[in-house]
GROMACS .gro file of C-alpha atoms in nm:
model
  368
    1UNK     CA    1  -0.337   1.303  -1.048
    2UNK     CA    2  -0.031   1.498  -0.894
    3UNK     CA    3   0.238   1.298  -1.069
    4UNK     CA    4   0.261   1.496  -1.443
    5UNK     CA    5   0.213   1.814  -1.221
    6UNK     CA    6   0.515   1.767  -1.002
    7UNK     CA    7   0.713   1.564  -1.296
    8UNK     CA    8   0.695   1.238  -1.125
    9UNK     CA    9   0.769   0.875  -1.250
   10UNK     CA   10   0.448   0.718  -1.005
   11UNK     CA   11   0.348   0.786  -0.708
   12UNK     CA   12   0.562   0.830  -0.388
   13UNK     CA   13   0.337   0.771  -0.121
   14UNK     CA   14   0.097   0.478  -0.235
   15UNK     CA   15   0.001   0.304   0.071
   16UNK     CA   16  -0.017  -0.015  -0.086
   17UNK     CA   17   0.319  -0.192   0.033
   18UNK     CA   18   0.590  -0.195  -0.258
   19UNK     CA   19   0.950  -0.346  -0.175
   20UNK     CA   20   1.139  -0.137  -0.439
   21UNK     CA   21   1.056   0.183  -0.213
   22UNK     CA   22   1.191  -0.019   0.088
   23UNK     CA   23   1.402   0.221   0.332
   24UNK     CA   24   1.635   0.094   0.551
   25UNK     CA   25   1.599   0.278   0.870
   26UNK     CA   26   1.765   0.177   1.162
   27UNK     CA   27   1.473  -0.079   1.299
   28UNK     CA   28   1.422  -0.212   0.930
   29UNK     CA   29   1.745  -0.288   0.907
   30UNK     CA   30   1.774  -0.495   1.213
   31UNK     CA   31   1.448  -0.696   1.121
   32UNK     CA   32   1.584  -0.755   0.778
   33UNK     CA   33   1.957  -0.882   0.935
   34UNK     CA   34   1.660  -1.148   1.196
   35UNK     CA   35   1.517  -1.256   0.876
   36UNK     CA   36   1.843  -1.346   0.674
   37UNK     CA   37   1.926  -1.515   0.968
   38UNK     CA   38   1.620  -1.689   1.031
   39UNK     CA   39   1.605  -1.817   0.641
   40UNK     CA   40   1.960  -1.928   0.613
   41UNK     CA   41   1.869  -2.152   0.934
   42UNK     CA   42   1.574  -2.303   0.652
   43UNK     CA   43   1.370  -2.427   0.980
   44UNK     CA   44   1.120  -2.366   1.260
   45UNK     CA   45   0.935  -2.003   1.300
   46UNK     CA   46   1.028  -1.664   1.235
   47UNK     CA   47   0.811  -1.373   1.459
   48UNK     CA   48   0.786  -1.047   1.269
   49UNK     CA   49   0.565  -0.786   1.500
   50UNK     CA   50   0.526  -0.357   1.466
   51UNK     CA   51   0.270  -0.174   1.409
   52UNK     CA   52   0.007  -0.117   1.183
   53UNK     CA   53   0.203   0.065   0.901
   54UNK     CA   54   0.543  -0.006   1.028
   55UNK     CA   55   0.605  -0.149   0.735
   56UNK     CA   56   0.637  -0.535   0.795
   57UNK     CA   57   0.473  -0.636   0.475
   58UNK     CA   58   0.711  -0.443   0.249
   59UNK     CA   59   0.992  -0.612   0.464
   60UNK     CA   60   0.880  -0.954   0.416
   61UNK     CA   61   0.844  -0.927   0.036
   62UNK     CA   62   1.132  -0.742  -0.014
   63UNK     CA   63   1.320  -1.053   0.156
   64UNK     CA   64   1.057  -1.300  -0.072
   65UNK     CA   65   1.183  -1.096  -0.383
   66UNK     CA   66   1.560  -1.157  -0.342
   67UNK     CA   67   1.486  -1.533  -0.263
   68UNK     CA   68   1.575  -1.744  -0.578
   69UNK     CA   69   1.236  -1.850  -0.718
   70UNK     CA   70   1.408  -2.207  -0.827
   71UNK     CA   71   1.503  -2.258  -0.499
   72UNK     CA   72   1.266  -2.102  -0.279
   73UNK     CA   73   0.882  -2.182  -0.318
   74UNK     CA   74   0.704  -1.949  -0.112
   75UNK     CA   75   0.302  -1.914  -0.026
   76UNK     CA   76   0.142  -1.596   0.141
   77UNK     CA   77  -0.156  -1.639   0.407
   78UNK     CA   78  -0.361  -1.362   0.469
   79UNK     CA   79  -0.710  -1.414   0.603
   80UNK     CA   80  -0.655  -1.575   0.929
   81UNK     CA   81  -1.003  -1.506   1.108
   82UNK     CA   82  -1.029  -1.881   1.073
   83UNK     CA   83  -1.042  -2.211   1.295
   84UNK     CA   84  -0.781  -2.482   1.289
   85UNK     CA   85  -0.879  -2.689   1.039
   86UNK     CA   86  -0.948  -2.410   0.786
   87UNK     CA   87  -0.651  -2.237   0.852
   88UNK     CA   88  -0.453  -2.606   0.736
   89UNK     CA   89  -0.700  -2.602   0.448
   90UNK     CA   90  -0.567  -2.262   0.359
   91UNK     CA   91  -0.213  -2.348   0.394
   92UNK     CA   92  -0.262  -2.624   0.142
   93UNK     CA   93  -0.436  -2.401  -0.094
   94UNK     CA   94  -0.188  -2.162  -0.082
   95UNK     CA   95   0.026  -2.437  -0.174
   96UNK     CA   96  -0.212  -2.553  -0.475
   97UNK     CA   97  -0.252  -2.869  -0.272
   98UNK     CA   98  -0.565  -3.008  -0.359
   99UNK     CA   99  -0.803  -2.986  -0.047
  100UNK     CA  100  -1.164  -2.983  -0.178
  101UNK     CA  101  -1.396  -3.222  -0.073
  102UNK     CA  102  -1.090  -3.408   0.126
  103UNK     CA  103  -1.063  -3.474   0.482
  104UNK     CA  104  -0.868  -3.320   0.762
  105UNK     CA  105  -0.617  -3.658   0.741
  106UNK     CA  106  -0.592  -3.648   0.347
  107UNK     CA  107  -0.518  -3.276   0.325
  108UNK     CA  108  -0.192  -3.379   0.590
  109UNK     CA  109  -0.095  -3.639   0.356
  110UNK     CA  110  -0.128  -3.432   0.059
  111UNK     CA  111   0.036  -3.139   0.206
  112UNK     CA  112   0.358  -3.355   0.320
  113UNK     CA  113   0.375  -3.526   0.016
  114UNK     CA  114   0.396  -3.150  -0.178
  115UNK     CA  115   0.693  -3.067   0.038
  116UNK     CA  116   0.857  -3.392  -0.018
  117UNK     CA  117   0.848  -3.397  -0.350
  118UNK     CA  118   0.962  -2.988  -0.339
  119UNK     CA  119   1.256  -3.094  -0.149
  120UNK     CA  120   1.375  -3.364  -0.360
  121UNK     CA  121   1.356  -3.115  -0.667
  122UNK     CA  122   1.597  -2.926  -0.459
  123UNK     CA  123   1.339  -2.656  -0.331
  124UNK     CA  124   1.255  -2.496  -0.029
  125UNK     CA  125   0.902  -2.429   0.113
  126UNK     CA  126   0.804  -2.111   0.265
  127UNK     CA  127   0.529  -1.992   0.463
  128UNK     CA  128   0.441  -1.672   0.535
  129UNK     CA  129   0.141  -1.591   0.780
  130UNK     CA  130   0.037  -1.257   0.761
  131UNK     CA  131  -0.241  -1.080   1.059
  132UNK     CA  132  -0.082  -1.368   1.267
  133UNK     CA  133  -0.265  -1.176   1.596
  134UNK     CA  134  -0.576  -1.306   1.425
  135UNK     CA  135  -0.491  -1.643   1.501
  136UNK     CA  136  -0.665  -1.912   1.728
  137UNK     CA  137  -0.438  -2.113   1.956
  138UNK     CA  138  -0.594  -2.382   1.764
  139UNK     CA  139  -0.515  -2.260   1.423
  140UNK     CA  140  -0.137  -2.180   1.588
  141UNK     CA  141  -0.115  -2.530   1.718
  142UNK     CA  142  -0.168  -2.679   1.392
  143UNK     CA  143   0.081  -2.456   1.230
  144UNK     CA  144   0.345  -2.603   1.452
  145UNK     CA  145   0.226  -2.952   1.387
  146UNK     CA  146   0.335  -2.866   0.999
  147UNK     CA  147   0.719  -2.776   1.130
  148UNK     CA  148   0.714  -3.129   1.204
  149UNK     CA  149   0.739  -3.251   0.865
  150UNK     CA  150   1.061  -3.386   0.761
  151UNK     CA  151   1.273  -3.532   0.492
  152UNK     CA  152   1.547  -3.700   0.645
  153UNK     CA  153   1.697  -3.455   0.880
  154UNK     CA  154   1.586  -3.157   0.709
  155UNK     CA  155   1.271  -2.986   0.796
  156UNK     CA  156   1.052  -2.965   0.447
  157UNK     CA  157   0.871  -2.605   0.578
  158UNK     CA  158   0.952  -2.284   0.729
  159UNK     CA  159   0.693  -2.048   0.853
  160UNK     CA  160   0.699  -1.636   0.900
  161UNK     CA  161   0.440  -1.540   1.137
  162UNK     CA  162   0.386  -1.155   1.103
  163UNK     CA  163   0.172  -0.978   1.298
  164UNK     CA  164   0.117  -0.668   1.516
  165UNK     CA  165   0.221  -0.616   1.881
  166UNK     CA  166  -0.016  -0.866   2.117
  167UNK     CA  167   0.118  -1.165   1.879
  168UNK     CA  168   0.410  -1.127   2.131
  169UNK     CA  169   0.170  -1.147   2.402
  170UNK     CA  170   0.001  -1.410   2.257
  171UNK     CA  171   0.275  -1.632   2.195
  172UNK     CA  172   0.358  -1.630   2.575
  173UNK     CA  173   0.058  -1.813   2.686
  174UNK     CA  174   0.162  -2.129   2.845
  175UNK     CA  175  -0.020  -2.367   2.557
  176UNK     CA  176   0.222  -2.267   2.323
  177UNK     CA  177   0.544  -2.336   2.475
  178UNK     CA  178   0.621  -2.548   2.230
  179UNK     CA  179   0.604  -2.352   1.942
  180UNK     CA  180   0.848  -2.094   2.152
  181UNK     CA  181   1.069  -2.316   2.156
  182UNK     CA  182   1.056  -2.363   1.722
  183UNK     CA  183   1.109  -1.979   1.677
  184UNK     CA  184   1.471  -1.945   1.510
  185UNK     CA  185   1.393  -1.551   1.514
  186UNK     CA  186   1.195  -1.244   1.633
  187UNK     CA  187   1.208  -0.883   1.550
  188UNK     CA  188   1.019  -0.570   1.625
  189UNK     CA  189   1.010  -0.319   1.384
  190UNK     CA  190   0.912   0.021   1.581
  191UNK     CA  191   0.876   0.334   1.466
  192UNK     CA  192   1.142   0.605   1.306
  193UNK     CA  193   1.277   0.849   1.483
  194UNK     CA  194   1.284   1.251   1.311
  195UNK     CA  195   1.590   1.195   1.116
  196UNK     CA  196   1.494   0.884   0.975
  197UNK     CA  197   1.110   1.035   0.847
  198UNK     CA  198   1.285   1.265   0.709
  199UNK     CA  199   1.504   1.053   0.494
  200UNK     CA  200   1.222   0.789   0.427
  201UNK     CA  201   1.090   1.073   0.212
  202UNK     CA  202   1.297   1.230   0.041
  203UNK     CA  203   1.372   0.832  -0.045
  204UNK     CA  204   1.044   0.794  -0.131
  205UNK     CA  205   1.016   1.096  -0.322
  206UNK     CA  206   1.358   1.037  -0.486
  207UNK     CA  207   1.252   0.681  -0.618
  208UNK     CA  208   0.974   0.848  -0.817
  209UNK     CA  209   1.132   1.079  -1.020
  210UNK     CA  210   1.158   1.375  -0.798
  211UNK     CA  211   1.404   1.687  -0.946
  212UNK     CA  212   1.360   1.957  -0.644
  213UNK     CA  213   1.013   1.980  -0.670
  214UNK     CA  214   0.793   1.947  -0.459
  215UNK     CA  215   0.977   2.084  -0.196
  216UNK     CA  216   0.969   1.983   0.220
  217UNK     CA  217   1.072   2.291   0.452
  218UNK     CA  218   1.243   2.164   0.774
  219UNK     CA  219   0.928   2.279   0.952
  220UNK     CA  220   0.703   2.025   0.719
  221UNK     CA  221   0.941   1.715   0.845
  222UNK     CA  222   0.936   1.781   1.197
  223UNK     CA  223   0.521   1.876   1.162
  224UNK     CA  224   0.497   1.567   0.972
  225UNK     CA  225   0.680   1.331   1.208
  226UNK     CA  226   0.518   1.449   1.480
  227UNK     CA  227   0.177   1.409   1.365
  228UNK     CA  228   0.220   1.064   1.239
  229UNK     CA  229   0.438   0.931   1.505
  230UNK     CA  230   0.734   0.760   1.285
  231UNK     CA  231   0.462   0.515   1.124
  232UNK     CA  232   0.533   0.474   0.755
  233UNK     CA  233   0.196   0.457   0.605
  234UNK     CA  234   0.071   0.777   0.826
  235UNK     CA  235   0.366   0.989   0.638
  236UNK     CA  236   0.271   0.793   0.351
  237UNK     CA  237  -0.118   0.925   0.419
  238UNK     CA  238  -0.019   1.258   0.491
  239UNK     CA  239   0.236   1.358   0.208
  240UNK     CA  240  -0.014   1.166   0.030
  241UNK     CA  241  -0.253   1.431   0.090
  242UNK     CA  242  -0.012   1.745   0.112
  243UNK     CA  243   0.082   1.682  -0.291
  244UNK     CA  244  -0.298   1.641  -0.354
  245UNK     CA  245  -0.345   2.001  -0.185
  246UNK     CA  246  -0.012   2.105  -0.370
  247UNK     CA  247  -0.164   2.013  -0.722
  248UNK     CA  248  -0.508   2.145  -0.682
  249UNK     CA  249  -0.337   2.467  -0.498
  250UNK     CA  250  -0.052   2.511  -0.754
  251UNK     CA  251   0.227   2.519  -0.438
  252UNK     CA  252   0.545   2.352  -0.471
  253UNK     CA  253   0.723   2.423  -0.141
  254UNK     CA  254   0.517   2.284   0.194
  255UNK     CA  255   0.556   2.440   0.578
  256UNK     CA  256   0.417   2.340   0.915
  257UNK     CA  257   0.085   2.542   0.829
  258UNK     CA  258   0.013   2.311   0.482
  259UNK     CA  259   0.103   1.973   0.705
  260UNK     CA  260  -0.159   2.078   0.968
  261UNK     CA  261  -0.394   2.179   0.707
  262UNK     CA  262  -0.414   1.796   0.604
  263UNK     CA  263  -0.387   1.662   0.917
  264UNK     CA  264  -0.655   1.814   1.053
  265UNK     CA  265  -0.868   1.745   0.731
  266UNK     CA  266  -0.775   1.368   0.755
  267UNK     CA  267  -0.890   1.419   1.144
  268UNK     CA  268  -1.233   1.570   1.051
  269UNK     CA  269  -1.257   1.313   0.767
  270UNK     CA  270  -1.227   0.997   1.058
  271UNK     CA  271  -1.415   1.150   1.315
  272UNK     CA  272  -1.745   0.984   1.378
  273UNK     CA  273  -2.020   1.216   1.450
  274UNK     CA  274  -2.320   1.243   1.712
  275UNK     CA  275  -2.548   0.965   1.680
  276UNK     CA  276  -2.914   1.103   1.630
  277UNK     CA  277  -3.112   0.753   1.619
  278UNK     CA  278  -3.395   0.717   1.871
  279UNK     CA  279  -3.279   0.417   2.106
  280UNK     CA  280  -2.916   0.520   2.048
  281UNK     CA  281  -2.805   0.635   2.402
  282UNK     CA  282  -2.530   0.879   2.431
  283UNK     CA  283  -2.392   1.093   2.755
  284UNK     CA  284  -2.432   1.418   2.616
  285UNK     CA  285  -2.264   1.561   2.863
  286UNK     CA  286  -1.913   1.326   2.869
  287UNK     CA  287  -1.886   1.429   2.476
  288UNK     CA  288  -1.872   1.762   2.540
  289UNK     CA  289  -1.664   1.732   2.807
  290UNK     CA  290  -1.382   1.528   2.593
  291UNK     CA  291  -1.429   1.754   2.308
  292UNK     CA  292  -1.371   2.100   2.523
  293UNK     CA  293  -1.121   1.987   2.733
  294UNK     CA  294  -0.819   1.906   2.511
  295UNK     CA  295  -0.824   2.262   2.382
  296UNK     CA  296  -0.851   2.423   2.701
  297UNK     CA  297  -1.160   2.562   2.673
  298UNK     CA  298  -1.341   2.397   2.990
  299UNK     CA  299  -1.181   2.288   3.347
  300UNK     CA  300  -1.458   2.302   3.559
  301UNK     CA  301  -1.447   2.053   3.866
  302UNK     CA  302  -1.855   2.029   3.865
  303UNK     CA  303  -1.853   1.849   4.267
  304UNK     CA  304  -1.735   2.240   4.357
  305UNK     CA  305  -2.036   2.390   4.169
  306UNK     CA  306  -2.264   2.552   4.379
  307UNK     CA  307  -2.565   2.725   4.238
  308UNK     CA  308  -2.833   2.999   4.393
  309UNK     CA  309  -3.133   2.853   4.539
  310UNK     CA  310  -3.403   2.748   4.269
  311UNK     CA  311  -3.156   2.802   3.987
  312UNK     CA  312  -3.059   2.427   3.970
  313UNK     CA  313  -3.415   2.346   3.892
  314UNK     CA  314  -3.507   2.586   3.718
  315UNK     CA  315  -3.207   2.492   3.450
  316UNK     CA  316  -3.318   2.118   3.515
  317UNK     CA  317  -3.698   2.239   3.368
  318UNK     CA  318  -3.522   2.422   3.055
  319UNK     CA  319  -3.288   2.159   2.968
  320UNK     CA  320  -3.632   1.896   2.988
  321UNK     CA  321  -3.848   2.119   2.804
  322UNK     CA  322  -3.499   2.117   2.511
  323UNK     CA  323  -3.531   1.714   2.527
  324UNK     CA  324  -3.883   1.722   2.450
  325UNK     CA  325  -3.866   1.948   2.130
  326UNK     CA  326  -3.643   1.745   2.057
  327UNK     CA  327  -3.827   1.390   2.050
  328UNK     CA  328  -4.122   1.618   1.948
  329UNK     CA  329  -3.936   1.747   1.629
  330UNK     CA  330  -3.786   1.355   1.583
  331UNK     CA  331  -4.114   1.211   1.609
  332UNK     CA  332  -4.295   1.461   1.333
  333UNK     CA  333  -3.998   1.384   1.106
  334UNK     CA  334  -4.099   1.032   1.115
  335UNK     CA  335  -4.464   1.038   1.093
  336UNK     CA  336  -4.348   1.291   0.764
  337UNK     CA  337  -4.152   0.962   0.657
  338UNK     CA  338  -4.458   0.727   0.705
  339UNK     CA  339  -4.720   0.963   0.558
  340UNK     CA  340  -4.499   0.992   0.258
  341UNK     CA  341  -4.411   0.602   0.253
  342UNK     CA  342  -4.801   0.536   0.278
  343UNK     CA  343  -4.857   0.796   0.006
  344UNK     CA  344  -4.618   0.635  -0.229
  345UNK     CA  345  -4.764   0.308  -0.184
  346UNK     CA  346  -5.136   0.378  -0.255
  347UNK     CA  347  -4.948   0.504  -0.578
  348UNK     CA  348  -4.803   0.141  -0.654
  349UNK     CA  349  -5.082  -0.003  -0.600
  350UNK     CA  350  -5.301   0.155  -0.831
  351UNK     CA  351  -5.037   0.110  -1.094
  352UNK     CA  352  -5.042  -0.268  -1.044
  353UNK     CA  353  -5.415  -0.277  -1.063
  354UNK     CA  354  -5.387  -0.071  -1.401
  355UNK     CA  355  -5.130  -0.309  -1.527
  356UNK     CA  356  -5.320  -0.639  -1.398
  357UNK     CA  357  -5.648  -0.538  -1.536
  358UNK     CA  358  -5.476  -0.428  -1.870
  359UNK     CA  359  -5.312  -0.793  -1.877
  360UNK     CA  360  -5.620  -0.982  -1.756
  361UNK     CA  361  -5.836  -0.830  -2.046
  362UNK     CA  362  -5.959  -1.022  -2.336
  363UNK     CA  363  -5.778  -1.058  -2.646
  364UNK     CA  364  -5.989  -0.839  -2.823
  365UNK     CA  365  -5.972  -0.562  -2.555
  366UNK     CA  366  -5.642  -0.598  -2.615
  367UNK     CA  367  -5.597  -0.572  -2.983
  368UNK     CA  368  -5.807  -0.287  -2.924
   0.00000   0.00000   0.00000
């Protein structure tokens, strides 16, 4: 929408990874120098864990995109919600290993077969497990069980497992020891520091086309960095949004006040509000209490509240008698809803008695 209006060859901040807008901060540089490593060793597992956003996806196939493709045969697994035997299911699929209507023993067979046969053509096999925190220690287990697979003395499949933070966590539990002891490499990628947002985008914004316009102040950068924390795809959400209010506001330059503009409209925009159903219970007075508080607006230590004689119940009897409009306004509302429902059903069913009598008439009546 933006693009034509700011001159732009596509758009900067899609949050859909893309490895040709890949910036190589400090911390993406250091996971990209674990994975070289880890592929040139062409066995075991290679731990990739940061953040939602960080940025791991766009890391992994930027790596899968400089592989050579007659070398390097690589398969991508994303939905990992699943048990053991699925997730082996899965990893032949992936492979286009057939695995319909086989069992758990003929889908191993098949599978190691596939890699043999890879290898001897001079290929590689590559996994890549994406949402690996999703994993059962099951499902984990069995992954390992594939690294055993080999062609002489050379492992037929290598595995990425990438995944956010508690995968690390994970992988210390004491049932997988052995698989700890398969992992080649492990990275982190955290987030960027100020200079480094900064620089990922004007990058970003350089990539598509950009000619001066738009245009960051210094105050936009640091507003920006601090509101989404160094995360890639929260600057990519926010500039996202800051071009958007650019284009429909005709501005080209952007300041602190624009970046808080959108970051409190992406704020209001995820903010879930008061639950009304009846059932639904809700401490009315702990939300207020964590929506006042952050801005300062109430500190009040209520166990050194001490009210006149009488008053206490006498605020007790006009916060009751509010509760019972209340319900009483809820519960006319829904007798409205059933009266109308009722209403609107004695409607339908004269209409079907119309049409049944109309189609139950003789063929005369009818031609009449």
């Amino acid at each position: 929408m933006y693009e034509n209006y700011y001159g732009l060859s596509s758009k900067p901040f899609q949050l859909n990874p893309d490895p040709g807008f890949y910036f190589g901060s400090k911390q993406h540089r250091r996971a990209k120098a674990y994975l070289e490593y880890g592929v040139q060793r062409n066995e075991g597992f290679i731990v990739i864990t940061g953040e939602i956003g960080a940025g791991k996806t766009t890391l992994v196939r930027g790596l899968l995109g400089s592989l050579d493709p007659d070398k390097v045969l690589a398969a991508n697994l994303v939905t990992t919600q699943l048990g053991a035997e699925d997730t082996l299911r899965l990893v032949g699929a992936a492979f286009g290993v057939r695995v319909k209507d086989a069992s758990k023993a003929e889908v191993l067979m098949a599978l190691e077969a596939f890699l043999v046969k890879q290898s001897t053509q001079g290929k590689r096999c590559l996994l890549v497990v994406d949402e690996a925190q999703n994993l059962s220690s099951q499902a984990v287990e069995e992954l390992r069980m594939l690294s055993n697979f080999q062609f002489g003395q050379q492992a037929l499949l290598q595995t990425f497992l990438v995944g956010q933070p508690e995968f690390r966590t994970i992988l210390q539990s004491p049932n997988l020891q052995q698989l700890r002891q398969r992992v080649t490499a492990t990275c982190h990628i955290g987030p960027m520091d100020a200079v480094e947002t900064q620089g990922y985008i004007e990058h970003r914004l350089k990539h598509a086309g950009a000619t001066g316009r738009p245009a960051f102040l210094p105050a936009a950068f640091e507003a920006i960095f601090t509101a989404a924390g160094g995360i890639p795809r929260r600057i990519n959400m926010i500039c996202d949004r800051l071009l958007l209010l650019g284009y429909l506001g005709n501005t080209d330059t952007f300041g602190d006040v624009e970046v808080k503009e959108v970051v409190l409209e992406i704020q209001a925009e995820a903010a879930v509000p008061p639950t009304n159903f009846v059932g639904h219970k809700t401490n009315w007075s702990d939300s207020v209490s964590r929506d006042l508080k952050p801005a300062g607006l109430l500190d009040i230590d209520l166990d050194k509240v001490r009210l006149p004689s009488g008053m206490s119940e006498s605020m007790a009897c006009q916060l009751d008698g509010l509760g019972g409009e209340q319900y009483d306004a809820r519960l006319r509302r829904l007798e409205g809803s059933v009266l109308r429902l009722e209403r609107i059903s004695l409607e339908t069913l004269v209409m079907l008695k119309k049409l049944v009598g109309a189609v139950s008439g003789s063929p005369s009546e009818r031609v009449q």
